[in-house]
Amino acid sequence: MLTTKRIVNLPSDQVYDSQYLPVQTDDDYEKTYIKQLKKFAKQEIKQAKLEQKIEGKSRRKELNLYEGKWLRRMSFIWKHTVGRLGEDWVFLAFLGFIMALISYGIDKLVLLFSSSRMYLYKLGFNMSLKYFGWILLPFCLIMFNVAFVYIVGPQSAGSGLPELKTILRGVVLKEYLTFRVLVAKIFGIACTIGSGMPLGKEGPLVHMSSIVTSLYSNFLTKMRHFKGEEIRKTEMLAAACAVGVATTFAAPIGGVLFSIEVTTSYFAVRNYFRGFFAAVCGAITYRLLSVWIDGLKTYTPVFKTNFLVELPFDPQELIAFAIIGVVCGFGGALYCWCHRNYVLFTKRNKFLIWLNSFCRFVYPGFVVLVVSSITFPPGIGRYLAGHLAPKGHVDNLFANFTWMTGNLSDSQEVILNNWRTNRTGPYLHLLSFMGFMFLMSIFASTMPVPNGTFIPTFRFGAAFGRIIGEIMATWYPDGFFYGGRNVHVIPGGYATVGAAAFTGAVTQTVSVAVIVFEMTGQICHAIPILIAVLIAVGISTKLGPSCYNNVIIIKKLPYLPDLLPSVSKMYTVTVDDFMVTNVKFIHLEMTYVELENVLKENPKLKTFPIVENSENMILLGSAKRNELIKLLEEQIGRKKRLEHIFKKVFQDSKENLAPEEDKSSETTVETNNRLSTYDNQTLRHSVSTPGIFGGESYVTVEGTLTEDDDRFEKRKEKAFRSIFRKVPKNQGSFKSLLGGSKGSSILPSKGRTVMLRHPIRDMNKTERKKWEEVQMACLVDFSSCCVDPAPFQLVQRTSLLKVHSLFSLMGLNQAYVTAIGSLVGVVGLKELRKAIEEANNGILRPSEILTHDSYLRMKDSTFLSYV
């Protein structure tokens, strides 16, 4: 408080106020007083702030007994850990770390299953027991795998890449990115590879990475300060694809390029850093886990090679590498064709359909018995190196020595003994291995378990390249002379070229070359690998779709195929030639009955265009099916019906407030057993009711009481005492609650809450039917409906190429076709996909191109009327 002393014996011209403060004085005294006043004011403000701070601390201590240095430290840690979870770099680093742990855990489970299988095999003291021990564990693993996948997550069966391509196109696949599918995928792929089936884990890991991204995004979305995470979910899925490949082969650069090639037609450059950062984090963590846990000396590639770097190949060998690319191109196309037709055969064959419906374990059991019997080491498996794991196959095929030479070391003899017997040589073994991998990988991929196709095709290509390399080493035992130096043939280099070329032909991706560089740790064969991969991918693309696109075609997923570059009709075929002209629409002049009929007649449509009227068809926007259902619910739902009943009850109760005091005291009102609020002169009643289409809805009914007569206030008080059971003591009298004549302000700003007495009596069937007929006859009020005012539109003469580009670039599912603003048709993914296929096959015929003469002849057309 500002205090002043009483001043006495001052001049007579000094004037004082009631607080003894000078209000009129000379200039010097006034300046001095103002300075002192400012000084005192600053001190008072400072003292007030200090007291406020002390009071705030004491209040916080009272509310939180654990306030102290430990709480401050915990809040600091929380702010800089959990508080940063929504940042991109934390999100991506966490994704890479989690996927590295999952991939490493799967590898450990596979190693455990493989060693257990060999242990059971060696326990047998005769051939029958050895065979039983060899097939026992794979059979049990596959049977468990089929049952576990079917119960936990049926969507986890297969690769996962085709479905992810569809999701990145903007299509929502239900129950695909859930935690149950993640669990089924992890244990499923471990059992699949551990059983010895010729399948891989690259596609399933991409699927798992996308699931982890989706779950993490959903977790951040539920937190208050991360509401914007849902917008970035699709962009993070693109980065997740790179992480899946990177944690499979420890190849971050190839993983990013592979994700771009496989999953998207148009890639956003802003996602490049995200994918690369996440892939690097995942690849480094994946290999460092091997260093820390397995005891490796340093960070090493997955399939380490030691080819000569100075002169790895002679330029004359490029012809052989090109031949490998040509053969792998045709072989990859043949592999995709055989895979597609066999899958279609299993889906169309009546016996297999009946067998799977009768018992889903019969077909997978038959497959695992056939594959395990073929790979039985003392049997046919002796010609296939059946006792080796997939990594052992690749390491042997990439070995940096010639198998046909006589002078071999002991370690080289051990490798060669895996591919020869006393009666057969390496060529027969390699050919048998190629035939086994080609047929059995297709055969095993039809089982309803998680599986991939990358590793089987990689092993097939490596075997083919090894054959070519051994043949070249036999033909040129002294190598080639280049620059005065002798360059020997390296069959292991041919194996890497063949592996990259055949895998690239099957997947139709050039990025496989980069993956091979990172997997082997050497780039000395970069030119041969690139030449072979480019040739193989070019030939395979011309002959048919890739293995992933085959699955999309078989499952009929909504994904757009590519237009062939040689198709000239993509410039002349327009949207007029394949759009749907019978458009189901809604207009502003329709009633609720008509709206209900439109929804019932088109149950599969999720979006409806809104036009001005059925005559001019001016497109105003589009509305989703759920929003239109909400309009019907608001019009005839239980919420609206109870609102109508309560208004009627409230009107009756207001009429009962007659001048006779004794009658008003006997008034009773039936109301819903819910909470009501009222303040001053307004009564508000809130009702929570289950909606027609699920969920809860709330309605608030208001009634205003405006009489000011004190005598009438007593009658209102008695009437409302009969309505309400009780009023809390701290809420004052009814007179103050309902508003007095003098406008007393006893009430707080918010309304009072009381319990009502009896439930409202609902309408019977007849009354309800009549009431609904009246409500449904009204015009639809779109003011409360969420309408998209600018749906994507195309004009009639838009070419097929432009439509395909727009749909792919923007991730569209449908587009409306307009002519001068009038709705004339609609195009969806189904129509566009069919048009592209027909154009590629030469079936779709373009309509007549609009010329100047034909334009002038269209006297009655909308174009001429517009002019």
Coordinates of C-alpha atoms in Angstrom, one line a residue, residues 224-722:
R224 CA -2.8 -34.1 -27.2
H225 CA 0.2 -32.3 -28.6
F226 CA 0.6 -34.6 -31.7
K227 CA -2.8 -34.1 -33.4
G228 CA -1.1 -33.5 -36.8
E229 CA 0.6 -36.8 -37.0
E230 CA -2.2 -38.4 -39.1
I231 CA -1.3 -36.1 -42.0
R232 CA 2.2 -37.5 -42.2
K233 CA 1.2 -41.1 -41.9
T234 CA 1.3 -41.8 -45.6
E235 CA 4.6 -40.1 -46.0
M236 CA 6.1 -42.1 -43.2
L237 CA 4.9 -45.3 -44.8
A238 CA 7.1 -44.6 -47.8
A239 CA 10.1 -44.3 -45.5
A240 CA 9.0 -47.6 -43.8
C241 CA 9.5 -49.5 -47.1
A242 CA 13.2 -48.4 -47.2
V243 CA 13.7 -49.5 -43.6
G244 CA 12.3 -53.0 -44.3
V245 CA 14.8 -53.6 -47.1
A246 CA 17.7 -52.0 -45.2
T247 CA 17.2 -54.3 -42.2
T248 CA 17.0 -57.4 -44.4
F249 CA 20.3 -56.9 -46.3
A250 CA 21.9 -54.0 -44.4
A251 CA 21.6 -52.0 -47.6
P252 CA 20.3 -48.5 -46.8
I253 CA 21.0 -46.9 -50.2
G254 CA 19.5 -49.8 -52.2
G255 CA 16.6 -50.0 -49.7
V256 CA 15.6 -46.4 -50.5
L257 CA 15.9 -46.9 -54.2
F258 CA 14.0 -50.2 -54.0
S259 CA 11.2 -48.6 -52.1
I260 CA 10.9 -45.8 -54.6
E261 CA 10.7 -48.3 -57.5
V262 CA 8.4 -50.8 -56.0
T263 CA 5.8 -48.9 -54.1
T264 CA 5.2 -45.6 -55.9
S265 CA 4.8 -44.2 -59.4
Y266 CA 5.5 -40.7 -58.3
F267 CA 7.8 -40.1 -55.3
A268 CA 7.9 -37.0 -53.2
V269 CA 11.4 -35.6 -52.9
R270 CA 10.7 -34.5 -49.3
N271 CA 10.4 -38.2 -48.4
Y272 CA 13.9 -39.0 -49.7
F273 CA 15.7 -37.8 -46.5
R274 CA 13.2 -39.5 -44.3
G275 CA 13.6 -42.8 -46.0
F276 CA 17.4 -42.5 -46.2
F277 CA 17.8 -41.5 -42.5
A278 CA 15.5 -44.3 -41.3
A279 CA 17.2 -46.9 -43.5
V280 CA 20.7 -45.9 -42.3
C281 CA 19.6 -46.1 -38.7
G282 CA 18.1 -49.5 -39.3
A283 CA 21.0 -51.0 -41.3
I284 CA 23.6 -49.8 -38.8
T285 CA 21.7 -51.1 -35.8
Y286 CA 21.1 -54.4 -37.6
R287 CA 24.8 -55.1 -38.2
L288 CA 26.0 -53.7 -34.9
L289 CA 23.8 -56.1 -33.1
S290 CA 25.8 -58.9 -34.8
V291 CA 29.0 -57.2 -33.6
W292 CA 27.8 -56.8 -30.0
I293 CA 25.9 -60.1 -29.5
D294 CA 27.4 -62.5 -32.0
G295 CA 31.0 -61.4 -31.4
L296 CA 31.9 -60.2 -34.9
K297 CA 35.1 -58.2 -35.1
T298 CA 33.7 -55.3 -37.1
Y299 CA 30.8 -54.2 -39.3
T300 CA 30.7 -56.5 -42.3
P301 CA 28.3 -57.0 -45.3
V302 CA 25.8 -59.8 -45.2
F303 CA 27.4 -61.8 -48.1
K304 CA 31.1 -60.7 -47.9
T305 CA 33.2 -61.2 -51.0
N306 CA 36.9 -60.7 -51.8
F307 CA 37.1 -60.3 -55.5
L308 CA 40.1 -58.7 -57.1
V309 CA 39.7 -54.9 -57.2
E310 CA 42.5 -53.9 -59.6
L311 CA 41.5 -56.1 -62.6
P312 CA 38.2 -57.7 -61.7
F313 CA 37.1 -58.4 -65.3
D314 CA 38.3 -57.9 -68.9
P315 CA 36.2 -55.7 -71.3
Q316 CA 35.7 -58.7 -73.5
E317 CA 33.7 -60.4 -70.7
L318 CA 31.0 -57.7 -71.0
I319 CA 29.5 -59.8 -73.8
A320 CA 29.1 -62.7 -71.4
F321 CA 27.6 -60.4 -68.8
A322 CA 25.1 -59.1 -71.4
I323 CA 24.2 -62.6 -72.3
I324 CA 23.4 -63.3 -68.7
G325 CA 21.2 -60.3 -68.7
V326 CA 19.3 -61.5 -71.8
V327 CA 18.8 -65.0 -70.4
C328 CA 17.7 -63.7 -67.0
G329 CA 15.3 -61.3 -68.6
F330 CA 13.4 -64.1 -70.4
G331 CA 13.8 -66.3 -67.3
G332 CA 12.4 -63.7 -65.0
A333 CA 9.4 -63.1 -67.2
L334 CA 8.9 -66.9 -67.4
Y335 CA 9.0 -67.1 -63.6
C336 CA 6.4 -64.4 -63.2
W337 CA 4.2 -66.1 -65.8
C338 CA 4.4 -69.5 -64.1
H339 CA 3.8 -68.0 -60.7
R340 CA 0.7 -66.1 -61.9
N341 CA -0.8 -69.1 -63.7
Y342 CA -0.2 -71.5 -60.8
V343 CA -1.8 -69.2 -58.3
L344 CA -4.8 -68.8 -60.5
F345 CA -4.9 -72.6 -60.9
T346 CA -5.0 -73.1 -57.1
K347 CA -7.8 -70.5 -56.8
R348 CA -9.9 -72.0 -59.7
N349 CA -9.4 -75.7 -59.2
K350 CA -12.6 -77.1 -57.7
F351 CA -10.7 -79.9 -55.9
L352 CA -8.3 -77.5 -54.2
I353 CA -11.1 -75.2 -53.3
W354 CA -13.0 -78.0 -51.7
L355 CA -9.8 -79.3 -50.0
N356 CA -9.1 -75.9 -48.4
S357 CA -12.7 -75.4 -47.3
F358 CA -12.7 -78.9 -45.8
C359 CA -9.3 -78.5 -44.0
R360 CA -6.9 -75.7 -44.5
F361 CA -3.9 -77.8 -43.2
V362 CA -4.0 -80.4 -45.9
Y363 CA -2.5 -78.4 -48.8
P364 CA 0.3 -76.7 -46.7
G365 CA 1.1 -80.1 -45.1
F366 CA 1.5 -81.7 -48.6
V367 CA 3.7 -78.8 -49.8
V368 CA 6.1 -79.1 -46.8
L369 CA 6.3 -82.8 -47.1
V370 CA 7.2 -82.6 -50.8
V371 CA 9.8 -79.9 -50.3
S372 CA 11.3 -81.5 -47.2
S373 CA 11.5 -84.9 -49.0
I374 CA 13.3 -83.4 -52.0
T375 CA 15.9 -81.7 -49.8
F376 CA 16.5 -84.8 -47.7
P377 CA 20.4 -84.9 -47.7
P378 CA 20.8 -88.6 -48.3
G379 CA 18.2 -88.5 -51.0
I380 CA 17.7 -86.0 -53.8
G381 CA 19.0 -83.3 -51.5
R382 CA 22.6 -84.5 -52.1
Y383 CA 22.3 -83.0 -55.6
L384 CA 20.9 -79.7 -54.2
A385 CA 23.2 -79.0 -51.3
G386 CA 20.0 -79.5 -49.2
H387 CA 21.8 -79.5 -45.9
L388 CA 22.9 -75.9 -46.3
A389 CA 21.0 -72.8 -45.2
P390 CA 20.2 -70.1 -47.7
K391 CA 23.1 -68.0 -46.5
G392 CA 25.4 -71.0 -47.0
H393 CA 24.2 -71.4 -50.6
V394 CA 24.9 -67.8 -51.5
D395 CA 28.3 -67.8 -49.8
N396 CA 29.4 -70.9 -51.7
L397 CA 28.2 -69.6 -55.0
F398 CA 30.0 -66.3 -54.5
A399 CA 33.3 -68.1 -53.6
N400 CA 36.3 -66.5 -55.2
F401 CA 37.9 -69.5 -56.8
T402 CA 37.3 -71.8 -59.8
W403 CA 35.7 -75.1 -58.9
M404 CA 37.1 -76.9 -62.0
T405 CA 40.7 -76.4 -61.1
G406 CA 42.7 -79.2 -59.5
N407 CA 44.7 -77.3 -57.0
L408 CA 42.3 -76.4 -54.2
S409 CA 42.9 -75.7 -50.5
D410 CA 41.2 -77.6 -47.7
S411 CA 38.6 -74.9 -47.2
Q412 CA 37.9 -74.8 -50.9
E413 CA 37.5 -78.5 -51.0
V414 CA 34.9 -78.3 -48.3
I415 CA 32.9 -75.8 -50.3
L416 CA 33.2 -77.9 -53.5
N417 CA 32.1 -81.1 -51.8
N418 CA 28.7 -79.5 -51.1
W419 CA 28.2 -79.4 -54.9
R420 CA 29.5 -82.7 -56.1
T421 CA 29.5 -86.4 -55.4
N422 CA 31.7 -89.3 -56.4
R423 CA 29.6 -89.8 -59.5
T424 CA 28.3 -86.3 -60.3
G425 CA 30.0 -82.9 -60.9
P426 CA 29.1 -79.3 -60.0
Y427 CA 27.2 -78.6 -63.2
L428 CA 24.6 -81.2 -62.5
H429 CA 24.2 -80.0 -59.0
L430 CA 23.8 -76.4 -60.0
L431 CA 21.3 -77.3 -62.7
S432 CA 19.3 -79.4 -60.2
F433 CA 19.5 -76.6 -57.7
M434 CA 18.1 -74.1 -60.3
G435 CA 15.2 -76.4 -61.2
F436 CA 14.4 -76.9 -57.5
M437 CA 14.5 -73.2 -56.7
F438 CA 12.4 -72.3 -59.7
L439 CA 9.6 -74.8 -59.2
M440 CA 9.5 -75.2 -55.4
S441 CA 9.6 -71.4 -54.7
I442 CA 6.5 -71.1 -56.8
F443 CA 4.9 -74.2 -55.2
A444 CA 5.7 -73.0 -51.6
S445 CA 4.6 -69.4 -52.2
T446 CA 0.9 -70.5 -52.4
M447 CA 0.8 -71.6 -48.8
P448 CA -1.2 -69.2 -46.5
V449 CA 1.8 -68.1 -44.6
P450 CA 4.1 -65.1 -44.6
N451 CA 6.7 -65.4 -47.4
G452 CA 8.9 -63.5 -49.8
T453 CA 10.3 -64.0 -53.3
F454 CA 13.5 -62.0 -53.2
I455 CA 15.9 -64.5 -51.7
P456 CA 14.7 -67.6 -53.8
T457 CA 15.1 -65.7 -57.0
F458 CA 18.5 -64.4 -55.8
R459 CA 19.7 -67.9 -55.2
F460 CA 18.5 -69.1 -58.5
G461 CA 20.3 -66.2 -60.4
A462 CA 23.5 -66.9 -58.4
A463 CA 23.5 -70.5 -59.5
F464 CA 22.9 -69.6 -63.1
G465 CA 25.7 -67.0 -63.0
R466 CA 28.0 -69.5 -61.4
I467 CA 27.4 -71.9 -64.2
I468 CA 28.3 -69.3 -66.8
G469 CA 31.3 -68.3 -64.8
E470 CA 32.6 -71.9 -64.6
I471 CA 32.1 -72.3 -68.3
M472 CA 34.0 -69.2 -69.0
A473 CA 36.8 -70.3 -66.7
T474 CA 36.9 -73.6 -68.5
W475 CA 37.0 -72.0 -71.9
Y476 CA 39.7 -69.5 -70.9
P477 CA 41.8 -71.2 -68.2
D478 CA 44.6 -68.6 -68.7
G479 CA 42.2 -65.7 -68.7
F480 CA 42.3 -62.7 -70.9
F481 CA 45.3 -60.5 -71.8
Y482 CA 44.6 -56.8 -71.2
G483 CA 47.2 -54.0 -71.1
G484 CA 50.0 -56.4 -70.9
R485 CA 48.5 -58.2 -67.9
N486 CA 46.7 -61.5 -67.6
V487 CA 43.1 -61.1 -66.2
H488 CA 41.7 -64.4 -64.9
V489 CA 38.0 -65.2 -64.9
I490 CA 36.3 -64.9 -61.5
P491 CA 33.2 -67.2 -61.5
G492 CA 32.0 -65.6 -58.2
G493 CA 31.7 -62.3 -60.1
Y494 CA 29.5 -64.0 -62.6
A495 CA 27.3 -65.4 -59.8
T496 CA 26.8 -61.9 -58.4
V497 CA 25.8 -60.6 -61.9
G498 CA 23.4 -63.5 -62.4
A499 CA 21.8 -63.0 -58.9
A500 CA 21.3 -59.3 -59.5
A501 CA 20.0 -59.8 -63.1
F502 CA 17.4 -62.5 -62.4
T503 CA 16.1 -60.8 -59.2
G504 CA 15.8 -57.5 -61.1
A505 CA 13.9 -59.3 -63.9
V506 CA 11.4 -60.8 -61.4
T507 CA 10.9 -57.6 -59.4
Q508 CA 11.5 -55.3 -62.4
T509 CA 13.7 -53.0 -60.3
V510 CA 17.1 -51.6 -61.2
S511 CA 17.9 -50.8 -57.6
V512 CA 18.7 -54.5 -57.1
A513 CA 22.1 -53.7 -58.5
V514 CA 22.8 -51.2 -55.6
I515 CA 21.5 -53.8 -53.1
V516 CA 24.0 -56.3 -54.4
F517 CA 26.9 -53.8 -54.1
E518 CA 26.0 -53.2 -50.4
M519 CA 25.3 -56.9 -49.7
T520 CA 28.7 -58.0 -51.1
G521 CA 30.7 -55.0 -49.8
Q522 CA 32.4 -54.5 -53.2
I523 CA 31.6 -52.4 -56.2
C524 CA 34.3 -53.8 -58.5
H525 CA 31.7 -55.5 -60.7
A526 CA 29.5 -52.4 -60.9
I527 CA 29.5 -52.1 -64.7
P528 CA 28.7 -55.8 -65.4
I529 CA 25.9 -55.8 -62.9
L530 CA 24.4 -52.6 -64.2
I531 CA 24.5 -53.8 -67.8
A532 CA 23.0 -57.2 -67.0
V533 CA 20.3 -55.7 -64.7
L534 CA 19.2 -53.1 -67.2
I535 CA 19.0 -55.6 -70.0
A536 CA 17.1 -58.1 -67.8
V537 CA 14.6 -55.5 -66.5
G538 CA 14.0 -54.1 -70.0
I539 CA 13.2 -57.5 -71.4
S540 CA 11.0 -58.6 -68.5
T541 CA 9.0 -55.3 -68.5
K542 CA 8.2 -55.8 -72.2
L543 CA 7.0 -59.4 -71.7
G544 CA 4.7 -59.0 -68.6
P545 CA 4.1 -57.5 -65.2
S546 CA 6.4 -58.1 -62.2
C547 CA 5.8 -60.6 -59.4
Y548 CA 4.3 -57.9 -57.2
N549 CA 1.9 -56.6 -59.9
N550 CA 0.9 -60.2 -60.5
V551 CA -0.4 -60.5 -57.0
I552 CA -2.2 -57.2 -57.4
I553 CA -3.9 -58.5 -60.5
I554 CA -4.8 -61.8 -58.9
K555 CA -6.2 -60.2 -55.8
K556 CA -7.9 -57.5 -57.9
L557 CA -6.5 -54.8 -55.7
P558 CA -7.3 -51.2 -56.9
Y559 CA -4.0 -50.4 -58.4
L560 CA -3.3 -48.7 -61.7
P561 CA -1.1 -50.5 -64.3
D562 CA 1.4 -48.6 -66.3
L563 CA 0.7 -47.4 -69.9
L564 CA 3.0 -49.0 -72.4
P565 CA 5.3 -46.4 -74.1
S566 CA 4.4 -47.8 -77.5
V567 CA 0.6 -47.2 -77.0
S568 CA -0.3 -44.2 -79.2
K569 CA -4.0 -44.4 -78.2
M570 CA -3.2 -42.9 -74.8
Y571 CA -3.1 -39.5 -76.5
T572 CA -6.3 -40.0 -78.5
V573 CA -8.5 -41.9 -76.0
T574 CA -10.3 -39.4 -73.8
V575 CA -12.3 -39.7 -70.6
D576 CA -15.5 -39.6 -72.6
D577 CA -14.7 -43.1 -73.9
F578 CA -14.6 -44.9 -70.6
M579 CA -16.4 -42.8 -68.0
V580 CA -19.7 -43.9 -66.2
T581 CA -22.5 -41.7 -67.4
N582 CA -25.2 -43.1 -65.1
V583 CA -24.1 -41.1 -62.1
K584 CA -25.9 -41.4 -58.8
F585 CA -26.3 -37.9 -57.4
I586 CA -28.2 -35.9 -54.8
H587 CA -29.6 -32.3 -55.3
L588 CA -30.6 -29.5 -53.1
E589 CA -34.3 -29.8 -53.9
M590 CA -34.7 -33.4 -52.8
T591 CA -36.6 -34.6 -49.7
Y592 CA -35.3 -36.9 -47.0
V593 CA -37.4 -39.8 -48.5
E594 CA -35.5 -39.4 -51.8
L595 CA -32.2 -39.2 -50.0
E596 CA -33.0 -42.4 -48.1
N597 CA -33.9 -44.1 -51.4
V598 CA -30.6 -43.1 -53.0
L599 CA -28.6 -44.4 -50.1
K600 CA -30.5 -47.7 -50.1
E601 CA -30.2 -48.2 -53.9
N602 CA -26.5 -47.6 -53.9
P603 CA -25.0 -49.3 -50.8
K604 CA -21.5 -49.6 -52.2
L605 CA -21.0 -45.9 -53.0
K606 CA -19.1 -44.1 -50.4
T607 CA -19.3 -40.6 -51.9
F608 CA -22.2 -38.8 -53.7
P609 CA -22.0 -35.7 -55.8
I610 CA -24.2 -32.8 -54.9
V611 CA -25.8 -30.8 -57.8
E612 CA -28.0 -27.8 -57.9
N613 CA -31.0 -29.6 -59.4
S614 CA -31.7 -32.5 -61.6
E615 CA -32.1 -30.3 -64.7
N616 CA -29.0 -28.1 -65.0
M617 CA -26.8 -30.6 -63.0
I618 CA -24.4 -27.9 -61.8
L619 CA -21.8 -29.6 -59.6
L620 CA -21.7 -28.0 -56.2
G621 CA -19.6 -30.5 -54.2
S622 CA -19.6 -34.0 -52.8
A623 CA -20.6 -35.6 -49.5
K624 CA -19.6 -38.8 -47.9
R625 CA -22.1 -41.5 -47.2
N626 CA -21.6 -41.2 -43.4
E627 CA -22.5 -37.5 -43.5
L628 CA -25.7 -38.2 -45.4
I629 CA -26.6 -40.9 -42.9
K630 CA -26.1 -38.3 -40.1
L631 CA -28.6 -36.0 -41.8
L632 CA -31.2 -38.8 -41.7
E633 CA -30.4 -39.5 -38.1
E634 CA -30.8 -35.9 -37.1
Q635 CA -34.1 -35.7 -38.9
I636 CA -35.8 -38.9 -37.7
G637 CA -33.5 -40.3 -35.0
R638 CA -34.3 -40.9 -31.4
K639 CA -32.5 -37.6 -30.6
K640 CA -34.9 -35.6 -32.7
R641 CA -37.9 -37.5 -31.5
L642 CA -37.1 -37.0 -27.8
E643 CA -36.6 -33.4 -28.5
H644 CA -40.0 -33.1 -30.0
I645 CA -41.6 -35.0 -27.0
F646 CA -39.8 -32.8 -24.5
K647 CA -40.9 -29.6 -26.2
K648 CA -44.5 -30.8 -26.0
V649 CA -44.1 -31.8 -22.3
F650 CA -42.4 -28.4 -21.6
Q651 CA -45.2 -26.6 -23.3
D652 CA -47.8 -28.5 -21.3
S653 CA -45.9 -27.7 -18.1
K654 CA -45.8 -24.0 -18.9
E655 CA -49.6 -24.0 -19.6
N656 CA -50.1 -25.6 -16.2
L657 CA -48.7 -22.5 -14.6
A658 CA -52.2 -21.1 -14.2
P659 CA -53.2 -18.2 -12.0
E660 CA -54.7 -20.6 -9.5
E661 CA -51.9 -21.3 -7.0
D662 CA -53.4 -24.5 -5.7
K663 CA -53.6 -26.1 -9.2
S664 CA -50.0 -25.3 -10.1
S665 CA -48.8 -27.0 -7.0
E666 CA -50.2 -30.3 -8.1
T667 CA -48.6 -30.2 -11.5
T668 CA -46.4 -33.3 -12.5
V669 CA -44.3 -33.7 -15.6
E670 CA -42.8 -36.8 -17.0
T671 CA -39.2 -36.2 -18.2
N672 CA -36.2 -38.3 -19.2
N673 CA -34.0 -39.5 -16.4
R674 CA -31.1 -37.3 -17.4
L675 CA -29.4 -34.2 -16.3
S676 CA -31.0 -30.7 -16.8
T677 CA -29.5 -27.3 -16.4
Y678 CA -31.2 -24.0 -15.8
D679 CA -30.1 -20.6 -15.0
N680 CA -31.8 -17.2 -14.6
Q681 CA -34.8 -17.3 -16.9
T682 CA -33.9 -20.2 -19.2
L683 CA -34.5 -23.9 -18.7
R684 CA -32.2 -26.2 -20.6
H685 CA -32.7 -30.0 -20.8
S686 CA -29.9 -32.3 -22.2
V687 CA -30.7 -35.8 -23.3
S688 CA -28.1 -38.4 -24.2
T689 CA -29.6 -41.1 -26.4
P690 CA -28.2 -44.0 -28.6
G691 CA -28.3 -43.0 -32.2
I692 CA -30.0 -45.1 -35.0
F693 CA -26.6 -46.0 -36.5
G694 CA -24.7 -46.4 -33.3
G695 CA -23.0 -44.1 -30.8
E696 CA -24.6 -41.5 -28.5
S697 CA -26.3 -38.2 -29.4
Y698 CA -27.1 -35.3 -27.3
V699 CA -30.0 -32.8 -27.5
T700 CA -30.6 -29.6 -25.6
V701 CA -34.1 -28.2 -25.2
E702 CA -34.6 -24.6 -24.0
G703 CA -37.6 -22.8 -22.6
T704 CA -37.7 -19.2 -21.5
L705 CA -39.6 -17.9 -18.5
T706 CA -40.0 -14.1 -18.6
E707 CA -42.6 -13.1 -16.0
D708 CA -41.5 -10.6 -13.5
D709 CA -44.3 -10.5 -11.1
D710 CA -43.3 -11.6 -7.6
R711 CA -46.6 -13.2 -6.9
F712 CA -46.2 -15.3 -10.1
E713 CA -42.7 -16.3 -9.1
K714 CA -44.1 -18.2 -6.2
R715 CA -46.5 -20.1 -8.5
K716 CA -43.5 -20.9 -10.8
E717 CA -41.5 -22.1 -7.8
K718 CA -44.2 -24.5 -6.7
A719 CA -44.6 -25.8 -10.3
F720 CA -40.9 -26.5 -10.7
R721 CA -40.7 -28.1 -7.3
S722 CA -43.1 -30.7 -8.6

